[in-house]
mmCIF file of C-alpha atoms and ligand atoms in Angstrom:
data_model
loop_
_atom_site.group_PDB
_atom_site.id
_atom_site.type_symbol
_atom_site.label_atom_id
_atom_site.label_comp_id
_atom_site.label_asym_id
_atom_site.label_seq_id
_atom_site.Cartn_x
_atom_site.Cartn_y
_atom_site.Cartn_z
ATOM 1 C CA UNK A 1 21.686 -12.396 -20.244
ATOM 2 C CA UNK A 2 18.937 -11.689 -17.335
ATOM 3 C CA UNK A 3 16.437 -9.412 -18.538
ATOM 4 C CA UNK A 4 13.451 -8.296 -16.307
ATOM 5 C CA UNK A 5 10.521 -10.008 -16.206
ATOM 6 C CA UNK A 6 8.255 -7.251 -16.824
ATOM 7 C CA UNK A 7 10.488 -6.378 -19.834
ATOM 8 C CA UNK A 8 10.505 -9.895 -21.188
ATOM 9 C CA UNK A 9 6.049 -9.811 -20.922
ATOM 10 C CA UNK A 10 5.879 -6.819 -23.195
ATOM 11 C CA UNK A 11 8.064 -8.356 -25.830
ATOM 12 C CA UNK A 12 6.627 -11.344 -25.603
ATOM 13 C CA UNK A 13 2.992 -9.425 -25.708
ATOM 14 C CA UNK A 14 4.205 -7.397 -29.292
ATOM 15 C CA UNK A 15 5.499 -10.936 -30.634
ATOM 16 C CA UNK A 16 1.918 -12.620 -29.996
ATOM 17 C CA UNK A 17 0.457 -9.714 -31.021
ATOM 18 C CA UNK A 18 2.075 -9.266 -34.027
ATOM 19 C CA UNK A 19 1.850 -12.733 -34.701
ATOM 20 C CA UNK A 20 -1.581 -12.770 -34.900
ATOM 21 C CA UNK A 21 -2.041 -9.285 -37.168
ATOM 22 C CA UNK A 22 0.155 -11.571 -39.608
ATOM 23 C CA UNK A 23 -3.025 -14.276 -39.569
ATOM 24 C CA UNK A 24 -1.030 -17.008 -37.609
ATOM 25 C CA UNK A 25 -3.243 -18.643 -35.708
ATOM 26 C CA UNK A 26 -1.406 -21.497 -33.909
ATOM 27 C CA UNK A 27 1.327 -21.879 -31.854
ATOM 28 C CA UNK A 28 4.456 -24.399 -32.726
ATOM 29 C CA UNK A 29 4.757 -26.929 -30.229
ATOM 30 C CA UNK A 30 8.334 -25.683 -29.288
ATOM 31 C CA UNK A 31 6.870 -22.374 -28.836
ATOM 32 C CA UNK A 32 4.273 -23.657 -26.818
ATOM 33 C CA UNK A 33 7.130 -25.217 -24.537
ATOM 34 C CA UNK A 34 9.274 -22.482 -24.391
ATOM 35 C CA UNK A 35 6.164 -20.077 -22.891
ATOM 36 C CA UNK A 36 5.365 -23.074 -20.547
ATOM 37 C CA UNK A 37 8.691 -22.907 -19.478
ATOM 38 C CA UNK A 38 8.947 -19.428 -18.910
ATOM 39 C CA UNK A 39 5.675 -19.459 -16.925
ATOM 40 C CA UNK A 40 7.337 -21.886 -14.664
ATOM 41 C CA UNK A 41 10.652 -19.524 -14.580
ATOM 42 C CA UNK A 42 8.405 -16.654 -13.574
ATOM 43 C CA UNK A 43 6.568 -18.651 -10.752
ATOM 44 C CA UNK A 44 9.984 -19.963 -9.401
ATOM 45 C CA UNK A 45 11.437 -16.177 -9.585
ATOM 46 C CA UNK A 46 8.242 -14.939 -7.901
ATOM 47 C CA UNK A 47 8.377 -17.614 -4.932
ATOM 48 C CA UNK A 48 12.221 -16.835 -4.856
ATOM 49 C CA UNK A 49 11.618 -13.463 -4.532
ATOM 50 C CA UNK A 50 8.931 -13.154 -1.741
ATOM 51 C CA UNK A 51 11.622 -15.612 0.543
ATOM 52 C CA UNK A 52 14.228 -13.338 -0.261
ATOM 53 C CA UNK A 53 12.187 -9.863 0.815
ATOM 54 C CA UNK A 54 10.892 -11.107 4.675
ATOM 55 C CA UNK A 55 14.373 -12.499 4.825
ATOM 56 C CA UNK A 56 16.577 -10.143 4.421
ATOM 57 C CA UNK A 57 14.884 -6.888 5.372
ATOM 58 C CA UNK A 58 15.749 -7.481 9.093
ATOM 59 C CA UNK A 59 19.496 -6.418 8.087
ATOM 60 C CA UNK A 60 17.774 -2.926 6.603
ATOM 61 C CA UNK A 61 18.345 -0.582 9.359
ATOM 62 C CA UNK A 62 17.588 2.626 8.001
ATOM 63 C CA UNK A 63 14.181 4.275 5.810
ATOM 64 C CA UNK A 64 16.448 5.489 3.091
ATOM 65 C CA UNK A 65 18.134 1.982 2.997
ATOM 66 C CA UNK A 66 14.525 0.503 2.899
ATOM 67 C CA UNK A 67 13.420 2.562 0.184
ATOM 68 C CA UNK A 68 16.364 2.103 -2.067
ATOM 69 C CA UNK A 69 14.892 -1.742 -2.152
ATOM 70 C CA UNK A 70 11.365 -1.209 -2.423
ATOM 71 C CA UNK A 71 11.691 1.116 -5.507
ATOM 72 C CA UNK A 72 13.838 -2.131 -7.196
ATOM 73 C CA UNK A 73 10.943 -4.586 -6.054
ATOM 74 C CA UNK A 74 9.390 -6.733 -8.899
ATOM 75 C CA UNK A 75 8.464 -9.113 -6.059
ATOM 76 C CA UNK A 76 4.386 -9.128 -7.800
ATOM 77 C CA UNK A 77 2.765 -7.923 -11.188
ATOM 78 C CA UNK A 78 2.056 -4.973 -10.207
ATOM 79 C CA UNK A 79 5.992 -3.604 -10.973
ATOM 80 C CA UNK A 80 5.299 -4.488 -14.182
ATOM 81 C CA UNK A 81 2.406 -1.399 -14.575
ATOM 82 C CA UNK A 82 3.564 1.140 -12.020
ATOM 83 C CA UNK A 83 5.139 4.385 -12.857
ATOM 84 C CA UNK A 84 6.925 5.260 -9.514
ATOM 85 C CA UNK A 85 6.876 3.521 -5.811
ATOM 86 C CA UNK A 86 5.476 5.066 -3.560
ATOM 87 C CA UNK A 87 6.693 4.532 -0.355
ATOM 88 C CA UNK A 88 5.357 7.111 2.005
ATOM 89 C CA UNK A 89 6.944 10.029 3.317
ATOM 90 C CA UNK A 90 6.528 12.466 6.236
ATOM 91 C CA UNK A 91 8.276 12.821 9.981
ATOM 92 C CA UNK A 92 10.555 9.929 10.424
ATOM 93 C CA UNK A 93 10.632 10.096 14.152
ATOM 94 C CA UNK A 94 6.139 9.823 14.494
ATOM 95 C CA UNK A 95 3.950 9.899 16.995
ATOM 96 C CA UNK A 96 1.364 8.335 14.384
ATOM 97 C CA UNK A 97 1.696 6.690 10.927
ATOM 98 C CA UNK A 98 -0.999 6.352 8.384
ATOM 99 C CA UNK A 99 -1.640 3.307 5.956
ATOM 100 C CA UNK A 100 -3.729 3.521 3.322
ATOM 101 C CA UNK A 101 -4.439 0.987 0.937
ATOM 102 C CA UNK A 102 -2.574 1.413 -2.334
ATOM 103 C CA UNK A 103 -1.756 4.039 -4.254
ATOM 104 C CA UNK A 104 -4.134 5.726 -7.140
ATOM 105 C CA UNK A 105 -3.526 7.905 -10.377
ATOM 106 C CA UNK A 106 -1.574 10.658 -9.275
ATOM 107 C CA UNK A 107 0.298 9.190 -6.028
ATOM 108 C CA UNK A 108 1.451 6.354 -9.433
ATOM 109 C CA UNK A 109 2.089 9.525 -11.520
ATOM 110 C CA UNK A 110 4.381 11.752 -8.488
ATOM 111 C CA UNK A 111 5.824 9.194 -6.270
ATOM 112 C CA UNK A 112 3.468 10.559 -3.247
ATOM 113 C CA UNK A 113 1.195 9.364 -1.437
ATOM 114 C CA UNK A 114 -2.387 10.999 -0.472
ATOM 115 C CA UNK A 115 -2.140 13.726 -2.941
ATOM 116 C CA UNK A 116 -5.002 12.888 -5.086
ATOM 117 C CA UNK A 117 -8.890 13.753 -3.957
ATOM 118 C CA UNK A 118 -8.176 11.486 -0.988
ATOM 119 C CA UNK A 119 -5.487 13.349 0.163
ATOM 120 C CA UNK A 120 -6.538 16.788 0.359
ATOM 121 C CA UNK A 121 -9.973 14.986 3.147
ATOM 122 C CA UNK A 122 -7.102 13.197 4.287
ATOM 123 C CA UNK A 123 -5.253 16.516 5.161
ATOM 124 C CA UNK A 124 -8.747 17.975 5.705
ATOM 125 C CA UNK A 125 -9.501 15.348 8.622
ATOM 126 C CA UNK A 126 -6.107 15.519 9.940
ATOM 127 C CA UNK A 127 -6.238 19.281 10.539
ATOM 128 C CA UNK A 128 -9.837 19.030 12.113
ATOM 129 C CA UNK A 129 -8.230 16.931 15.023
ATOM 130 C CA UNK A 130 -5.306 19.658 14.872
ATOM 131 C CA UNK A 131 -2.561 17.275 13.446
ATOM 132 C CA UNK A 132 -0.603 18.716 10.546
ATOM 133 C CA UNK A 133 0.373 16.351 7.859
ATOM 134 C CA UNK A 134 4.350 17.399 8.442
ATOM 135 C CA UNK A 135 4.083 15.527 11.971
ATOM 136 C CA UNK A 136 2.885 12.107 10.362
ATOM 137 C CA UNK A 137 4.183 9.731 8.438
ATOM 138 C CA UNK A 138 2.050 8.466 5.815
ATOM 139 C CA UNK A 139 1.992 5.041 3.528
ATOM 140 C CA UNK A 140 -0.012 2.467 2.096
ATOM 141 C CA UNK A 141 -0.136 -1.560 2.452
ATOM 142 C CA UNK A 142 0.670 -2.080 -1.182
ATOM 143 C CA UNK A 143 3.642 0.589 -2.876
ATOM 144 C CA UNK A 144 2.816 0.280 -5.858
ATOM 145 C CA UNK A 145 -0.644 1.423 -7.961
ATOM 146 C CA UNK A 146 -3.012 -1.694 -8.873
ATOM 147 C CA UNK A 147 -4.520 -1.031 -12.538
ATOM 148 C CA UNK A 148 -7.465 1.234 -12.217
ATOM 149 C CA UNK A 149 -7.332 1.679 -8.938
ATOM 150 C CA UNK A 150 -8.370 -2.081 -7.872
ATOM 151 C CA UNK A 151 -8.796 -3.469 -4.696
ATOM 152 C CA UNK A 152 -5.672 -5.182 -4.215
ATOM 153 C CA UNK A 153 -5.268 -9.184 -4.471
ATOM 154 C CA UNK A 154 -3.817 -11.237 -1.828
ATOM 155 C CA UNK A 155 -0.895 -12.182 -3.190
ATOM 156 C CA UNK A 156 -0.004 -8.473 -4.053
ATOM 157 C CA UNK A 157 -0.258 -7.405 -0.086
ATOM 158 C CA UNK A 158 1.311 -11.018 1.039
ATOM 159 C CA UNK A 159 4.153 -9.308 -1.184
ATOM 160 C CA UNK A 160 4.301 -6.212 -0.419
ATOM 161 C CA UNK A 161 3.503 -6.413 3.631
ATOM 162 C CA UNK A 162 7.561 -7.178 4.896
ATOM 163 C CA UNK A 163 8.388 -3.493 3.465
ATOM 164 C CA UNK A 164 5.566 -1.896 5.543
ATOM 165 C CA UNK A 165 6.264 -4.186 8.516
ATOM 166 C CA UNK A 166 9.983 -2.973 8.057
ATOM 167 C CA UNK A 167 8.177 0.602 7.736
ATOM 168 C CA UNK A 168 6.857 0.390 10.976
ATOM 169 C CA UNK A 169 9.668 -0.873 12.870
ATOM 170 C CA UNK A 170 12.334 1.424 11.722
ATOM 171 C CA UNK A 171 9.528 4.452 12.290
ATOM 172 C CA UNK A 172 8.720 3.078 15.922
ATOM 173 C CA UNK A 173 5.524 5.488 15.758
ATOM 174 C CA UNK A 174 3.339 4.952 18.950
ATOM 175 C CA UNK A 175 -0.134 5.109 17.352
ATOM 176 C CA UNK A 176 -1.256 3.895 13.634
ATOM 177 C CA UNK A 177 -4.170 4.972 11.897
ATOM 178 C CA UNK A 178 -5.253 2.209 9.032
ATOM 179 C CA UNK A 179 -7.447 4.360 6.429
ATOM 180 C CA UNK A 180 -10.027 1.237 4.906
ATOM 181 C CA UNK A 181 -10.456 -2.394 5.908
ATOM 182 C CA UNK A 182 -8.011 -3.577 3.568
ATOM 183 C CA UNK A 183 -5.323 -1.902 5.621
ATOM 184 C CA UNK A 184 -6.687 -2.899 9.137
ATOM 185 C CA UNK A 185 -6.681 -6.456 7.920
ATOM 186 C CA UNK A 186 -3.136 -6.596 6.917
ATOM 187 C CA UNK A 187 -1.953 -4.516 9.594
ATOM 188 C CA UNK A 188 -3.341 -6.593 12.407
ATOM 189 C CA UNK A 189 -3.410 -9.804 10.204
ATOM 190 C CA UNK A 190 -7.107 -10.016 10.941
ATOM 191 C CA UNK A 191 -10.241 -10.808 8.414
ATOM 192 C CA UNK A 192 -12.981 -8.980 10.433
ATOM 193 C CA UNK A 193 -14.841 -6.400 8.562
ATOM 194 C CA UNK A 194 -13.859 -2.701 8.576
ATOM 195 C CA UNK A 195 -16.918 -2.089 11.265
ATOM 196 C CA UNK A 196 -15.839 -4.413 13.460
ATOM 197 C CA UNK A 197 -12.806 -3.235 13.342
ATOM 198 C CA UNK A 198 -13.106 0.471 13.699
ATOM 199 C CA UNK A 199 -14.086 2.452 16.784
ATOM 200 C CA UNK A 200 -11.950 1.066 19.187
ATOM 201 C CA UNK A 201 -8.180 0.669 20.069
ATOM 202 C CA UNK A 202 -6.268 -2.708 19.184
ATOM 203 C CA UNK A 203 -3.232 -3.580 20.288
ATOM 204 C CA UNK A 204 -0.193 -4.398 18.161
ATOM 205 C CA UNK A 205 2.660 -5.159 20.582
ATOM 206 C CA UNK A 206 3.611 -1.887 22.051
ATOM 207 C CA UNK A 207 1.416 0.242 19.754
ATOM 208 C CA UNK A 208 -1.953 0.585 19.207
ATOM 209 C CA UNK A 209 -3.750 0.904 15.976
ATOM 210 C CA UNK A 210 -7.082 2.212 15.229
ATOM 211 C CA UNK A 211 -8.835 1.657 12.002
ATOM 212 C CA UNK A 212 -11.576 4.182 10.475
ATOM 213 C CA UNK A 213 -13.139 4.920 6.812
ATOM 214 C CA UNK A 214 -10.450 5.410 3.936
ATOM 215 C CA UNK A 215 -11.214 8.663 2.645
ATOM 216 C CA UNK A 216 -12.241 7.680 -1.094
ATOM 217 C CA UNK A 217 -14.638 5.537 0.417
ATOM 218 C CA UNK A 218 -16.049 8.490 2.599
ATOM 219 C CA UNK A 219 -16.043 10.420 -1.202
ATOM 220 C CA UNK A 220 -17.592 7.811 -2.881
ATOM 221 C CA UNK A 221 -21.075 8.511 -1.743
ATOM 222 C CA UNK A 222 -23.502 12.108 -1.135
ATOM 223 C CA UNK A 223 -26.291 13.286 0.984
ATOM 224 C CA UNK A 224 -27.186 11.194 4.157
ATOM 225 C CA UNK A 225 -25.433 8.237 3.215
ATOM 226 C CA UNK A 226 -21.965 10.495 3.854
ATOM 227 C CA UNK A 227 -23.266 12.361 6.481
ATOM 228 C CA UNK A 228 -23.479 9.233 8.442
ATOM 229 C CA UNK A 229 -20.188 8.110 7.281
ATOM 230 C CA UNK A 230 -18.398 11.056 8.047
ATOM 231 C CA UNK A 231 -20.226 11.113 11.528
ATOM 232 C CA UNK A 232 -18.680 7.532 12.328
ATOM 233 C CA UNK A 233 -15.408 9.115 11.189
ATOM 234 C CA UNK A 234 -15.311 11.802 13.161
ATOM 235 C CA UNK A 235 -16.172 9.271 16.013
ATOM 236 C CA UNK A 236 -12.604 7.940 15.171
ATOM 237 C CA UNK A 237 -10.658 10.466 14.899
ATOM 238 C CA UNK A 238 -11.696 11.782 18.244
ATOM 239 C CA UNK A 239 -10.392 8.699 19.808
ATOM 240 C CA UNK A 240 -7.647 9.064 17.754
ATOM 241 C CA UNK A 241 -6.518 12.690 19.032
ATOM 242 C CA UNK A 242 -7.160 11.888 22.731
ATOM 243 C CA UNK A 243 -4.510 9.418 22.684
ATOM 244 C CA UNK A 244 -2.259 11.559 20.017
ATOM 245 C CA UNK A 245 -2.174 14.392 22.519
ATOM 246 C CA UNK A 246 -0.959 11.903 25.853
ATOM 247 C CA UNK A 247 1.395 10.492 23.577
ATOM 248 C CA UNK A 248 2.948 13.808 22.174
ATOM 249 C CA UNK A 249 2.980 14.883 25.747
ATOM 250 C CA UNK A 250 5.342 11.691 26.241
ATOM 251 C CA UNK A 251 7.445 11.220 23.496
ATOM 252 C CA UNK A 252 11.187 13.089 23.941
ATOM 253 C CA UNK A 253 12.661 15.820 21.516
HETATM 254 N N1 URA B 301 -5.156 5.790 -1.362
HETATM 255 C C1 URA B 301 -4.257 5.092 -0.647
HETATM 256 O O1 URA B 301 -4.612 4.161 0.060
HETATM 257 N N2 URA B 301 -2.966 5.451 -0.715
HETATM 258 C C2 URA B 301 -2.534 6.495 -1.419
HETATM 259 O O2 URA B 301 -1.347 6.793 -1.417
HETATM 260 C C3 URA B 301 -3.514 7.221 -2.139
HETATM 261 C C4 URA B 301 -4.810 6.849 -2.103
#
C-alpha cells in the first residue's frame, strides 16, 4: 500500500529514534539497504513529481481548480512541515498581484497570507498609495512555510514556481508587485540583486512587474537605517500607483 512520504519519514524517524534509546548502535546491513533504497524511491518520486506539476497545470483552467492541487502538493520537503497551503487570496479579476516570498508563522497557522507583522505594513503601504487590500490579489513564490521562517532553497521555488506561474496566468493582472529579491528573481527568472532590481518597471510579456523591499525586511531594522529604507520604498510604490491608476482607468467592469 502507498503511504505518503512525509508519513513514511516520521515513522521511520520514531523507529531510529527509538532504536537508539534501546542502546542499538548499528544498523543491519539489510536495513541499511532498505533506507538506501527508499532514499532512491524518494528522489525518483520527487523528480516524478516536479515533471508531472509544469506538465499538467496548463489543463488547470480555473483558481479554485488550481488550488485544489496545490493544497495536495508534496512536490518538496517542505509538505512534510507545513500546517496549511497558502495559496493567496484576494480579487480574482486584478489590476495588480503581490508575491511575497513564503509564508511565516501565522500565514502556516491560518491558511493566509500577509496576516502576520508583515501584513498589517503590507496593508499599511498599500493604503498609503490608496489601494485597498480587497482590490489585490496577494501570494507568495513558495505556498508553503520553510522551518523558521528560512530563506527558501532552490529546489523548493524550482518546485513550487509552475503553481504561481499558473497563478498569474489564470489572474491575468496587468501590474505585479514582487515584495523581496527572492520574489523578483523567480518572477523574472533573473539573479540580479534586489537593488538592481527595484525602482524601475520590467517587462514580463504583456505585464510589467516592479520589485521593492519585502516588508519584514523593512521591519527588521530601526532608526536611520529604516528611515532610508522606507524612503526607497515609498520611491516604489509611487511608481507603482501612477501606473495602477492608468491601468484601473483601462481595465473593463
Ligand atoms: N511573507 C511572505 O512573503 N508571504 C506571506 O504570506 C507572509 C509573509
Amino acid at each position: 500500500m502507498e503511504k505518503p512520504i512525509h508519513q513514511v519519514l516520521e515513522e521511520l524517524t520514531l523507529w531510529l529514534k527509538f532504536q537508539k534509546d534501546s542502546g542499538v548502535d548499528l544498523i543491519h546491513p539489510e536495513v541499511a539497504q532498505s533506507l538506501e533504497r527508499l532514499d532512491m524511491a524518494v528522489k525518483r518520486r520527487k523528480n516524478a513529481g516536479q515533471r508531472t506539476v509544469s506538465a499538467d497545470l496548463s489543463m488547470v483552467n480555473s483558481l479554485s481548480s488550481l488550488q485544489a492541487i496545490v493544497e495536495q502538493c508534496r512536490a518538496c520537503g517542505l509538505s512534510a512541515t507545513r500546517n496549511k497551503v497558502v495559496f493567496g487570496e484576494g480579487n480574482t479579476n486584478p489590476v495588480l498581484m503581490i508575491i511575497g516570498e513564503a509564508p511565516g508563522r501565522e500565514e502556516d497557522r491560518t491558511g493566509r497570507p500577509f496576516v502576520g507583522k508583515s501584513g498589517e505594513l503590507l496593508t499599511k503601504m498599500l493604503r498609503a498609495i490608496n489601494i485597498d487590500r480587497q482590490e489585490v490579489f496577494i501570494t507568495s513564490v513558495v505556498k508553503c512555510r520553510p522551518p523558521s521562517n528560512r530563506t527558501p532553497h532552490k529546489d523548493e521555488i524550482e518546485a513550487c514556481l509552475p503553481y504561481l506561474q499558473r497563478q498569474i496566468s489564470l489572474l491575468d493582472p496587468k501590474l505585479i508587485l514582487c515584495l523581496g529579491g527572492v520574489a523578483g528573481q523567480a518572477v523574472l527568472g533573473v539573479n540580479s540583486s534586489l537593488s538592481d532590481l527595484r525602482g524601475k518597471f520590467h517587462q514580463l510579456h504583456e505585464r510589467k512587474v516592479a520589485v521593492t523591499y519585502h516588508p519584514a525586511y523593512l521591519l527588521r531594522f530601526g532608526g536611520n537605517k529604516q528611515q532610508h529604507l522606507k524612503r526607497k520604498a515609498w520611491h516604489d510604490l509611487q511608481m507603482l500607483q501612477k501606473e495602477y491608476d492608468k491601468s484601473r482607468q483601462k481595465r473593463p467592469g
